[in-house]
């Protein structure tokens, strides 16, 4: 039996990006925008059109999954494979259900409960003998130490990698690791998917004039990510917030590198925790004359006081994905949630079928 551990807050195979920047048009354009969940008005997510199988309709798929003449037959019909099973943990069952719906499968039957002392009881309620089993769950690998920078520090990411491997996983699929070197901690194959192309597709639908756009890295460490993101948005210019961190979860903005005056600034990061970094960066951008500020991130950790900072009026829109579920009481008017279920579901099919089929570049943002 082959098994795969999927981490909703962390791991695909970087090659090329899947959203091409227009060469001549002054607008950033969109091809078949996809977001299974999008927050509007008060931030409450609404489910867009589904087909008769409960999956997102083909017209709503991301542009990178609706490339002409590439696997449309596979996407347009439910895929039945009796050897494939999808099971969900307790952390993000809604995303698990979306992935299963996209793949035309039912979630595997599983019983999970906690005893009074906190011990977890798990029982599979169907046979998985001879099956490829994919477990969808969320872990905190992004928030763990990945290197020893000050001496005598534990490297918890390696411990988690060992735990996953020793538990019996044969392969790991994860989304947007905070530190790419975490892949090296695993002794099993790792597929690292980037969720940002889903955000790119959404931004493209807004048709912001490319001359008015600037992509901003909230710190020096995120420059490579922001630069790759900017290349896919009509090769937009890049600005960098120079930040000096006084301690964990405490950030102080010192300077801005680049010109944002009169521009629509798009801040890009892999995750938002307390939102201190991105909020102080947005305040600096407004001081420097930015017309509008957008915040884009794959993982919404949203530790207090993140909601207060993000809803304070600094941002025109806060765009995240559903790799981490956001409690309804934390919705706010500027929040938009995009679903990565189609991306992950298609990735699982390609891993299961051992077939990239000429479509392997969907996994990357061309970060170099």
CSV table of N, CA and C in Angstrom, one decimal, residues 52-192:
chain,number,residue,atom,x,y,z
A,52,UNK,N,-22.6,18.5,-12.1
A,52,UNK,CA,-23.4,17.4,-11.5
A,52,UNK,C,-22.7,16.5,-10.6
A,53,UNK,N,-21.4,16.5,-10.6
A,53,UNK,CA,-20.7,15.6,-9.7
A,53,UNK,C,-20.2,16.3,-8.5
A,54,UNK,N,-20.6,17.6,-8.3
A,54,UNK,CA,-20.3,18.3,-7.1
A,54,UNK,C,-18.9,19.0,-7.2
A,55,UNK,N,-18.2,18.9,-8.4
A,55,UNK,CA,-16.9,19.5,-8.6
A,55,UNK,C,-17.1,20.9,-9.2
A,56,UNK,N,-16.0,21.7,-9.0
A,56,UNK,CA,-16.1,23.0,-9.7
A,56,UNK,C,-16.2,22.8,-11.2
A,57,UNK,N,-17.1,23.6,-11.9
A,57,UNK,CA,-17.3,23.5,-13.3
A,57,UNK,C,-16.0,23.8,-14.0
A,58,UNK,N,-15.9,23.1,-15.2
A,58,UNK,CA,-14.6,23.2,-16.0
A,58,UNK,C,-14.3,24.7,-16.3
A,59,UNK,N,-15.4,25.5,-16.6
A,59,UNK,CA,-15.1,26.9,-17.0
A,59,UNK,C,-14.5,27.7,-15.8
A,60,UNK,N,-14.7,27.2,-14.6
A,60,UNK,CA,-14.2,27.9,-13.4
A,60,UNK,C,-12.8,27.4,-13.0
A,61,UNK,N,-12.2,26.5,-13.8
A,61,UNK,CA,-10.8,26.0,-13.4
A,61,UNK,C,-9.8,27.1,-13.7
A,62,UNK,N,-8.7,27.1,-13.0
A,62,UNK,CA,-7.6,28.1,-13.2
A,62,UNK,C,-7.1,28.0,-14.6
A,63,UNK,N,-6.6,29.1,-15.1
A,63,UNK,CA,-6.1,29.1,-16.5
A,63,UNK,C,-5.0,28.0,-16.7
A,64,UNK,N,-4.2,27.7,-15.6
A,64,UNK,CA,-3.1,26.8,-15.8
A,64,UNK,C,-3.6,25.4,-15.8
A,65,UNK,N,-4.9,25.1,-15.5
A,65,UNK,CA,-5.5,23.8,-15.6
A,65,UNK,C,-6.4,23.7,-16.8
A,66,UNK,N,-6.6,24.8,-17.6
A,66,UNK,CA,-7.5,24.8,-18.7
A,66,UNK,C,-6.8,25.1,-20.0
A,67,UNK,N,-5.5,24.8,-20.1
A,67,UNK,CA,-4.7,25.1,-21.3
A,67,UNK,C,-5.3,24.3,-22.4
A,68,UNK,N,-5.5,24.9,-23.6
A,68,UNK,CA,-6.2,24.2,-24.7
A,68,UNK,C,-5.4,22.9,-25.0
A,69,UNK,N,-6.2,21.8,-25.3
A,69,UNK,CA,-5.7,20.6,-25.7
A,69,UNK,C,-4.8,19.8,-24.8
A,70,UNK,N,-4.9,20.2,-23.5
A,70,UNK,CA,-4.0,19.5,-22.5
A,70,UNK,C,-4.9,19.0,-21.4
A,71,UNK,N,-5.2,17.7,-21.5
A,71,UNK,CA,-5.9,17.0,-20.4
A,71,UNK,C,-7.3,17.4,-20.1
A,72,UNK,N,-7.9,18.1,-21.1
A,72,UNK,CA,-9.3,18.6,-20.8
A,72,UNK,C,-10.3,17.4,-20.7
A,73,UNK,N,-10.0,16.3,-21.4
A,73,UNK,CA,-10.8,15.1,-21.3
A,73,UNK,C,-10.8,14.6,-19.8
A,74,UNK,N,-9.6,14.6,-19.3
A,74,UNK,CA,-9.5,14.1,-17.9
A,74,UNK,C,-10.2,15.0,-16.9
A,75,UNK,N,-10.1,16.3,-17.1
A,75,UNK,CA,-10.7,17.2,-16.2
A,75,UNK,C,-12.2,17.3,-16.3
A,76,UNK,N,-12.8,17.1,-17.5
A,76,UNK,CA,-14.2,17.3,-17.7
A,76,UNK,C,-15.0,16.1,-17.2
A,77,UNK,N,-14.5,15.0,-16.8
A,77,UNK,CA,-15.2,13.8,-16.4
A,77,UNK,C,-14.7,13.3,-15.1
A,78,UNK,N,-15.5,12.8,-14.2
A,78,UNK,CA,-15.0,12.2,-13.0
A,78,UNK,C,-14.1,11.0,-13.2
A,79,UNK,N,-13.1,10.9,-12.4
A,79,UNK,CA,-12.1,9.9,-12.6
A,79,UNK,C,-12.3,8.8,-11.6
A,80,UNK,N,-12.6,7.6,-12.0
A,80,UNK,CA,-12.9,6.5,-11.1
A,80,UNK,C,-11.7,5.6,-11.1
A,81,UNK,N,-11.1,5.5,-9.9
A,81,UNK,CA,-10.0,4.5,-9.7
A,81,UNK,C,-10.1,3.9,-8.4
A,82,UNK,N,-10.5,2.6,-8.4
A,82,UNK,CA,-10.8,1.9,-7.2
A,82,UNK,C,-9.6,1.8,-6.3
A,83,UNK,N,-8.4,2.0,-6.8
A,83,UNK,CA,-7.2,1.9,-6.0
A,83,UNK,C,-6.8,3.2,-5.3
A,84,UNK,N,-7.5,4.2,-5.5
A,84,UNK,CA,-7.2,5.6,-5.0
A,84,UNK,C,-8.1,5.9,-3.9
A,85,UNK,N,-7.6,6.3,-2.7
A,85,UNK,CA,-8.4,6.7,-1.6
A,85,UNK,C,-7.9,8.1,-1.0
A,86,UNK,N,-8.8,8.9,-0.7
A,86,UNK,CA,-8.5,10.2,-0.1
A,86,UNK,C,-9.2,10.2,1.3
A,87,UNK,N,-8.3,10.4,2.3
A,87,UNK,CA,-8.8,10.5,3.7
A,87,UNK,C,-8.5,11.9,4.2
A,88,UNK,N,-9.3,12.4,5.2
A,88,UNK,CA,-9.1,13.7,5.7
A,88,UNK,C,-8.8,13.6,7.2
A,89,UNK,N,-7.9,14.4,7.7
A,89,UNK,CA,-7.7,14.6,9.1
A,89,UNK,C,-8.8,15.5,9.7
A,90,UNK,N,-8.6,16.0,10.9
A,90,UNK,CA,-9.6,16.9,11.5
A,90,UNK,C,-9.3,18.4,11.2
A,91,UNK,N,-8.1,18.7,10.7
A,91,UNK,CA,-7.7,20.1,10.7
A,91,UNK,C,-8.4,20.9,9.6
A,92,UNK,N,-8.6,20.3,8.4
A,92,UNK,CA,-9.2,21.1,7.3
A,92,UNK,C,-10.1,20.2,6.4
A,93,UNK,N,-11.2,19.7,7.0
A,93,UNK,CA,-12.0,18.8,6.3
A,93,UNK,C,-12.7,19.4,5.1
A,94,UNK,N,-12.9,20.7,5.1
A,94,UNK,CA,-13.6,21.4,4.0
A,94,UNK,C,-12.7,21.3,2.7
A,95,UNK,N,-11.4,21.6,2.9
A,95,UNK,CA,-10.5,21.5,1.8
A,95,UNK,C,-10.4,20.0,1.3
A,96,UNK,N,-10.4,19.1,2.2
A,96,UNK,CA,-10.3,17.7,1.8
A,96,UNK,C,-11.5,17.3,0.9
A,97,UNK,N,-12.7,17.8,1.3
A,97,UNK,CA,-13.9,17.5,0.6
A,97,UNK,C,-13.9,18.2,-0.8
A,98,UNK,N,-13.3,19.4,-0.9
A,98,UNK,CA,-13.2,20.0,-2.2
A,98,UNK,C,-12.3,19.3,-3.1
A,99,UNK,N,-11.2,18.8,-2.6
A,99,UNK,CA,-10.2,18.0,-3.4
A,99,UNK,C,-10.9,16.7,-3.9
A,100,UNK,N,-11.6,16.0,-3.0
A,100,UNK,CA,-12.3,14.8,-3.4
A,100,UNK,C,-13.4,15.1,-4.5
A,101,UNK,N,-14.1,16.2,-4.3
A,101,UNK,CA,-15.1,16.6,-5.3
A,101,UNK,C,-14.5,16.8,-6.7
A,102,UNK,N,-13.4,17.6,-6.7
A,102,UNK,CA,-12.7,17.8,-7.9
A,102,UNK,C,-12.3,16.5,-8.6
A,103,UNK,N,-11.8,15.6,-7.8
A,103,UNK,CA,-11.3,14.3,-8.4
A,103,UNK,C,-12.5,13.3,-8.7
A,104,UNK,N,-13.7,13.7,-8.3
A,104,UNK,CA,-14.8,12.8,-8.6
A,104,UNK,C,-14.8,11.6,-7.7
A,105,UNK,N,-14.3,11.8,-6.5
A,105,UNK,CA,-14.2,10.7,-5.5
A,105,UNK,C,-15.0,11.1,-4.2
A,106,UNK,N,-15.3,10.1,-3.4
A,106,UNK,CA,-15.8,10.3,-2.1
A,106,UNK,C,-14.7,10.2,-1.1
A,107,UNK,N,-14.8,11.1,-0.1
A,107,UNK,CA,-13.8,11.0,1.0
A,107,UNK,C,-13.8,9.6,1.7
A,108,UNK,N,-12.7,9.0,2.0
A,108,UNK,CA,-12.6,7.8,2.7
A,108,UNK,C,-13.3,7.8,4.1
A,109,UNK,N,-13.9,6.8,4.5
A,109,UNK,CA,-14.6,6.7,5.7
A,109,UNK,C,-13.6,6.5,6.9
A,110,UNK,N,-13.6,7.4,7.8
A,110,UNK,CA,-12.6,7.3,8.9
A,110,UNK,C,-13.3,7.9,10.2
A,111,UNK,N,-13.0,7.3,11.3
A,111,UNK,CA,-13.5,7.7,12.6
A,111,UNK,C,-12.3,8.2,13.4
A,112,UNK,N,-12.5,9.5,13.8
A,112,UNK,CA,-11.4,10.2,14.6
A,112,UNK,C,-12.1,10.8,15.8
A,113,UNK,N,-11.6,10.5,17.0
A,113,UNK,CA,-12.1,11.1,18.2
A,113,UNK,C,-11.0,11.3,19.2
A,114,UNK,N,-11.2,12.1,20.2
A,114,UNK,CA,-10.2,12.3,21.3
A,114,UNK,C,-10.8,11.8,22.6
A,115,UNK,N,-9.9,11.2,23.4
A,115,UNK,CA,-10.3,10.8,24.7
A,115,UNK,C,-10.1,12.0,25.7
A,116,UNK,N,-10.6,11.8,26.9
A,116,UNK,CA,-10.6,12.9,27.8
A,116,UNK,C,-9.1,13.4,28.1
A,117,UNK,N,-8.1,12.6,28.0
A,117,UNK,CA,-6.8,13.0,28.3
A,117,UNK,C,-6.1,13.6,27.1
A,118,UNK,N,-6.8,13.7,25.9
A,118,UNK,CA,-6.3,14.3,24.7
A,118,UNK,C,-5.8,13.3,23.7
A,119,UNK,N,-5.7,12.0,24.1
A,119,UNK,CA,-5.2,11.0,23.1
A,119,UNK,C,-6.2,10.9,22.0
A,120,UNK,N,-5.6,10.7,20.8
A,120,UNK,CA,-6.4,10.6,19.5
A,120,UNK,C,-6.7,9.2,19.2
A,121,UNK,N,-7.9,8.8,18.8
A,121,UNK,CA,-8.3,7.5,18.4
A,121,UNK,C,-8.7,7.6,16.9
A,122,UNK,N,-8.1,6.8,16.1
A,122,UNK,CA,-8.3,6.8,14.6
A,122,UNK,C,-8.6,5.4,14.2
A,123,UNK,N,-9.7,5.2,13.4
A,123,UNK,CA,-10.1,3.9,12.8
A,123,UNK,C,-10.6,4.1,11.4
A,124,UNK,N,-9.9,3.4,10.5
A,124,UNK,CA,-10.4,3.4,9.1
A,124,UNK,C,-11.6,2.5,9.0
A,125,UNK,N,-12.7,3.0,8.4
A,125,UNK,CA,-13.9,2.3,8.3
A,125,UNK,C,-14.2,1.7,6.9
A,126,UNK,N,-13.1,1.5,6.2
A,126,UNK,CA,-13.2,0.8,4.9
A,126,UNK,C,-11.9,0.2,4.6
A,127,UNK,N,-11.9,-0.8,3.7
A,127,UNK,CA,-10.6,-1.5,3.4
A,127,UNK,C,-9.7,-0.6,2.5
A,128,UNK,N,-8.4,-0.6,2.7
A,128,UNK,CA,-7.5,0.1,1.9
A,128,UNK,C,-6.4,-0.8,1.4
A,129,UNK,N,-6.7,-2.1,1.5
A,129,UNK,CA,-5.7,-3.1,1.0
A,129,UNK,C,-5.4,-3.0,-0.5
A,130,UNK,N,-4.1,-2.8,-0.8
A,130,UNK,CA,-3.7,-2.6,-2.2
A,130,UNK,C,-4.0,-1.3,-2.8
A,131,UNK,N,-4.4,-0.3,-2.0
A,131,UNK,CA,-4.8,1.0,-2.5
A,131,UNK,C,-3.6,2.0,-2.3
A,132,UNK,N,-3.7,3.1,-3.1
A,132,UNK,CA,-2.8,4.3,-2.9
A,132,UNK,C,-3.6,5.2,-2.0
A,133,UNK,N,-3.2,5.5,-0.8
A,133,UNK,CA,-3.9,6.3,0.1
A,133,UNK,C,-3.3,7.7,0.3
A,134,UNK,N,-4.1,8.7,0.2
A,134,UNK,CA,-3.6,10.1,0.3
A,134,UNK,C,-4.3,10.7,1.5
A,135,UNK,N,-3.5,11.1,2.5
A,135,UNK,CA,-4.1,11.7,3.7
A,135,UNK,C,-3.9,13.2,3.6
A,136,UNK,N,-5.0,13.9,3.7
A,136,UNK,CA,-5.0,15.4,3.6
A,136,UNK,C,-5.0,15.9,5.1
A,137,UNK,N,-4.0,16.6,5.4
A,137,UNK,CA,-3.9,17.1,6.8
A,137,UNK,C,-3.1,18.4,6.8
A,138,UNK,N,-3.1,19.1,7.9
A,138,UNK,CA,-2.4,20.3,8.0
A,138,UNK,C,-1.4,20.2,9.2
A,139,UNK,N,-0.2,20.6,8.9
A,139,UNK,CA,0.8,20.6,10.0
A,139,UNK,C,1.4,22.0,10.1
A,140,UNK,N,2.3,22.2,11.1
A,140,UNK,CA,2.9,23.5,11.4
A,140,UNK,C,4.4,23.5,10.9
A,141,UNK,N,4.7,22.8,9.9
A,141,UNK,CA,6.1,22.7,9.4
A,141,UNK,C,6.6,24.1,9.0
A,142,UNK,N,5.7,25.0,8.5
A,142,UNK,CA,6.1,26.3,8.2
A,142,UNK,C,6.6,27.1,9.4
A,143,UNK,N,6.1,26.8,10.5
A,143,UNK,CA,6.4,27.6,11.7
A,143,UNK,C,7.5,27.0,12.5
A,144,UNK,N,8.1,26.0,12.1
A,144,UNK,CA,9.2,25.3,12.8
A,144,UNK,C,10.6,25.8,12.4
A,145,UNK,N,11.5,25.7,13.2
A,145,UNK,CA,12.9,26.1,12.9
A,145,UNK,C,13.4,25.1,11.8
A,146,UNK,N,14.1,25.7,10.8
A,146,UNK,CA,14.6,24.9,9.7
A,146,UNK,C,16.1,25.0,9.7
A,147,UNK,N,16.7,25.9,10.5
A,147,UNK,CA,18.2,26.0,10.5
A,147,UNK,C,18.7,26.5,11.9
A,148,UNK,N,19.9,26.3,12.1
A,148,UNK,CA,20.5,26.7,13.4
A,148,UNK,C,21.3,28.0,13.1
A,149,UNK,N,20.6,29.2,13.4
A,149,UNK,CA,21.2,30.5,13.1
A,149,UNK,C,21.9,31.1,14.2
A,150,UNK,N,21.6,30.7,15.5
A,150,UNK,CA,22.3,31.4,16.6
A,150,UNK,C,23.0,30.5,17.6
A,151,UNK,N,23.0,29.2,17.2
A,151,UNK,CA,23.7,28.2,18.0
A,151,UNK,C,22.8,27.7,19.1
A,152,UNK,N,23.0,26.4,19.4
A,152,UNK,CA,22.2,25.7,20.4
A,152,UNK,C,20.7,25.8,20.2
A,153,UNK,N,20.3,25.9,18.9
A,153,UNK,CA,18.8,25.9,18.6
A,153,UNK,C,18.4,24.6,18.1
A,154,UNK,N,17.2,24.1,18.5
A,154,UNK,CA,16.7,22.9,17.9
A,154,UNK,C,16.2,23.1,16.5
A,155,UNK,N,16.3,22.1,15.7
A,155,UNK,CA,15.8,22.2,14.3
A,155,UNK,C,14.5,21.3,14.3
A,156,UNK,N,13.4,21.8,14.6
A,156,UNK,CA,12.2,21.0,14.8
A,156,UNK,C,11.7,20.5,13.4
A,157,UNK,N,11.9,21.2,12.3
A,157,UNK,CA,11.4,20.8,11.0
A,157,UNK,C,12.0,19.4,10.7
A,158,UNK,N,13.2,19.1,11.0
A,158,UNK,CA,13.8,17.8,10.8
A,158,UNK,C,13.1,16.7,11.6
A,159,UNK,N,12.7,17.0,12.8
A,159,UNK,CA,12.0,16.1,13.7
A,159,UNK,C,10.7,15.7,13.0
A,160,UNK,N,9.9,16.8,12.6
A,160,UNK,CA,8.6,16.5,11.9
A,160,UNK,C,8.8,15.7,10.7
A,161,UNK,N,9.8,15.9,9.9
A,161,UNK,CA,10.1,15.2,8.7
A,161,UNK,C,10.3,13.7,9.0
A,162,UNK,N,11.1,13.5,10.1
A,162,UNK,CA,11.4,12.1,10.5
A,162,UNK,C,10.1,11.4,11.0
A,163,UNK,N,9.3,12.1,11.7
A,163,UNK,CA,8.0,11.6,12.3
A,163,UNK,C,7.1,11.1,11.1
A,164,UNK,N,7.0,12.0,10.1
A,164,UNK,CA,6.2,11.6,8.9
A,164,UNK,C,6.7,10.4,8.2
A,165,UNK,N,8.0,10.4,8.1
A,165,UNK,CA,8.6,9.2,7.4
A,165,UNK,C,8.5,7.9,8.2
A,166,UNK,N,8.8,8.0,9.5
A,166,UNK,CA,8.7,6.8,10.3
A,166,UNK,C,7.2,6.3,10.5
A,167,UNK,N,6.3,7.2,10.3
A,167,UNK,CA,4.9,6.9,10.4
A,167,UNK,C,4.4,6.0,9.3
A,168,UNK,N,5.2,6.0,8.2
A,168,UNK,CA,4.9,5.1,7.1
A,168,UNK,C,4.6,5.8,5.8
A,169,UNK,N,4.7,7.1,5.7
A,169,UNK,CA,4.4,7.8,4.4
A,169,UNK,C,5.5,7.4,3.4
A,170,UNK,N,5.1,7.2,2.2
A,170,UNK,CA,6.0,6.9,1.1
A,170,UNK,C,6.3,8.2,0.2
A,171,UNK,N,5.5,9.2,0.4
A,171,UNK,CA,5.7,10.4,-0.4
A,171,UNK,C,5.0,11.6,0.3
A,172,UNK,N,5.5,12.8,0.1
A,172,UNK,CA,4.9,13.9,0.7
A,172,UNK,C,4.6,15.0,-0.4
A,173,UNK,N,3.4,15.5,-0.3
A,173,UNK,CA,3.0,16.6,-1.2
A,173,UNK,C,2.6,17.8,-0.3
A,174,UNK,N,3.2,18.9,-0.5
A,174,UNK,CA,2.9,20.0,0.3
A,174,UNK,C,2.8,21.3,-0.5
A,175,UNK,N,2.3,22.4,0.2
A,175,UNK,CA,2.0,23.6,-0.5
A,175,UNK,C,2.8,24.8,0.1
A,176,UNK,N,3.7,25.4,-0.6
A,176,UNK,CA,4.4,26.6,-0.2
A,176,UNK,C,5.1,26.5,1.1
A,177,UNK,N,6.2,25.8,1.1
A,177,UNK,CA,7.1,25.7,2.3
A,177,UNK,C,7.7,27.1,2.6
A,178,UNK,N,7.7,27.4,3.8
A,178,UNK,CA,8.4,28.7,4.2
A,178,UNK,C,9.8,28.7,3.9
A,179,UNK,N,10.5,27.6,4.1
A,179,UNK,CA,11.9,27.4,3.8
A,179,UNK,C,12.1,26.2,2.8
A,180,UNK,N,12.6,26.5,1.6
A,180,UNK,CA,12.7,25.4,0.6
A,180,UNK,C,13.6,24.3,1.1
A,181,UNK,N,14.6,24.7,2.0
A,181,UNK,CA,15.6,23.7,2.4
A,181,UNK,C,14.9,22.6,3.2
A,182,UNK,N,13.7,22.8,3.7
A,182,UNK,CA,13.0,21.8,4.5
A,182,UNK,C,12.8,20.5,3.7
A,183,UNK,N,12.7,20.6,2.3
A,183,UNK,CA,12.6,19.4,1.5
A,183,UNK,C,13.7,18.5,1.8
A,184,UNK,N,14.9,19.0,2.0
A,184,UNK,CA,16.1,18.1,2.2
A,184,UNK,C,16.0,17.4,3.5
A,185,UNK,N,15.1,17.7,4.4
A,185,UNK,CA,15.0,17.0,5.7
A,185,UNK,C,14.3,15.6,5.5
A,186,UNK,N,13.6,15.5,4.4
A,186,UNK,CA,12.9,14.2,4.1
A,186,UNK,C,13.7,13.2,3.4
A,187,UNK,N,13.5,11.9,3.8
A,187,UNK,CA,14.2,10.8,3.2
A,187,UNK,C,13.3,10.1,2.2
A,188,UNK,N,12.2,10.7,1.9
A,188,UNK,CA,11.2,10.2,0.9
A,188,UNK,C,11.0,11.3,-0.1
A,189,UNK,N,10.4,10.9,-1.3
A,189,UNK,CA,10.1,11.9,-2.3
A,189,UNK,C,9.2,13.0,-1.8
A,190,UNK,N,9.5,14.3,-2.2
A,190,UNK,CA,8.6,15.4,-1.9
A,190,UNK,C,8.2,16.2,-3.1
A,191,UNK,N,6.9,16.4,-3.3
A,191,UNK,CA,6.4,17.3,-4.3
A,191,UNK,C,6.0,18.6,-3.7
A,192,UNK,N,6.6,19.7,-4.2
A,192,UNK,CA,6.3,21.0,-3.5
A,192,UNK,C,5.5,21.9,-4.5
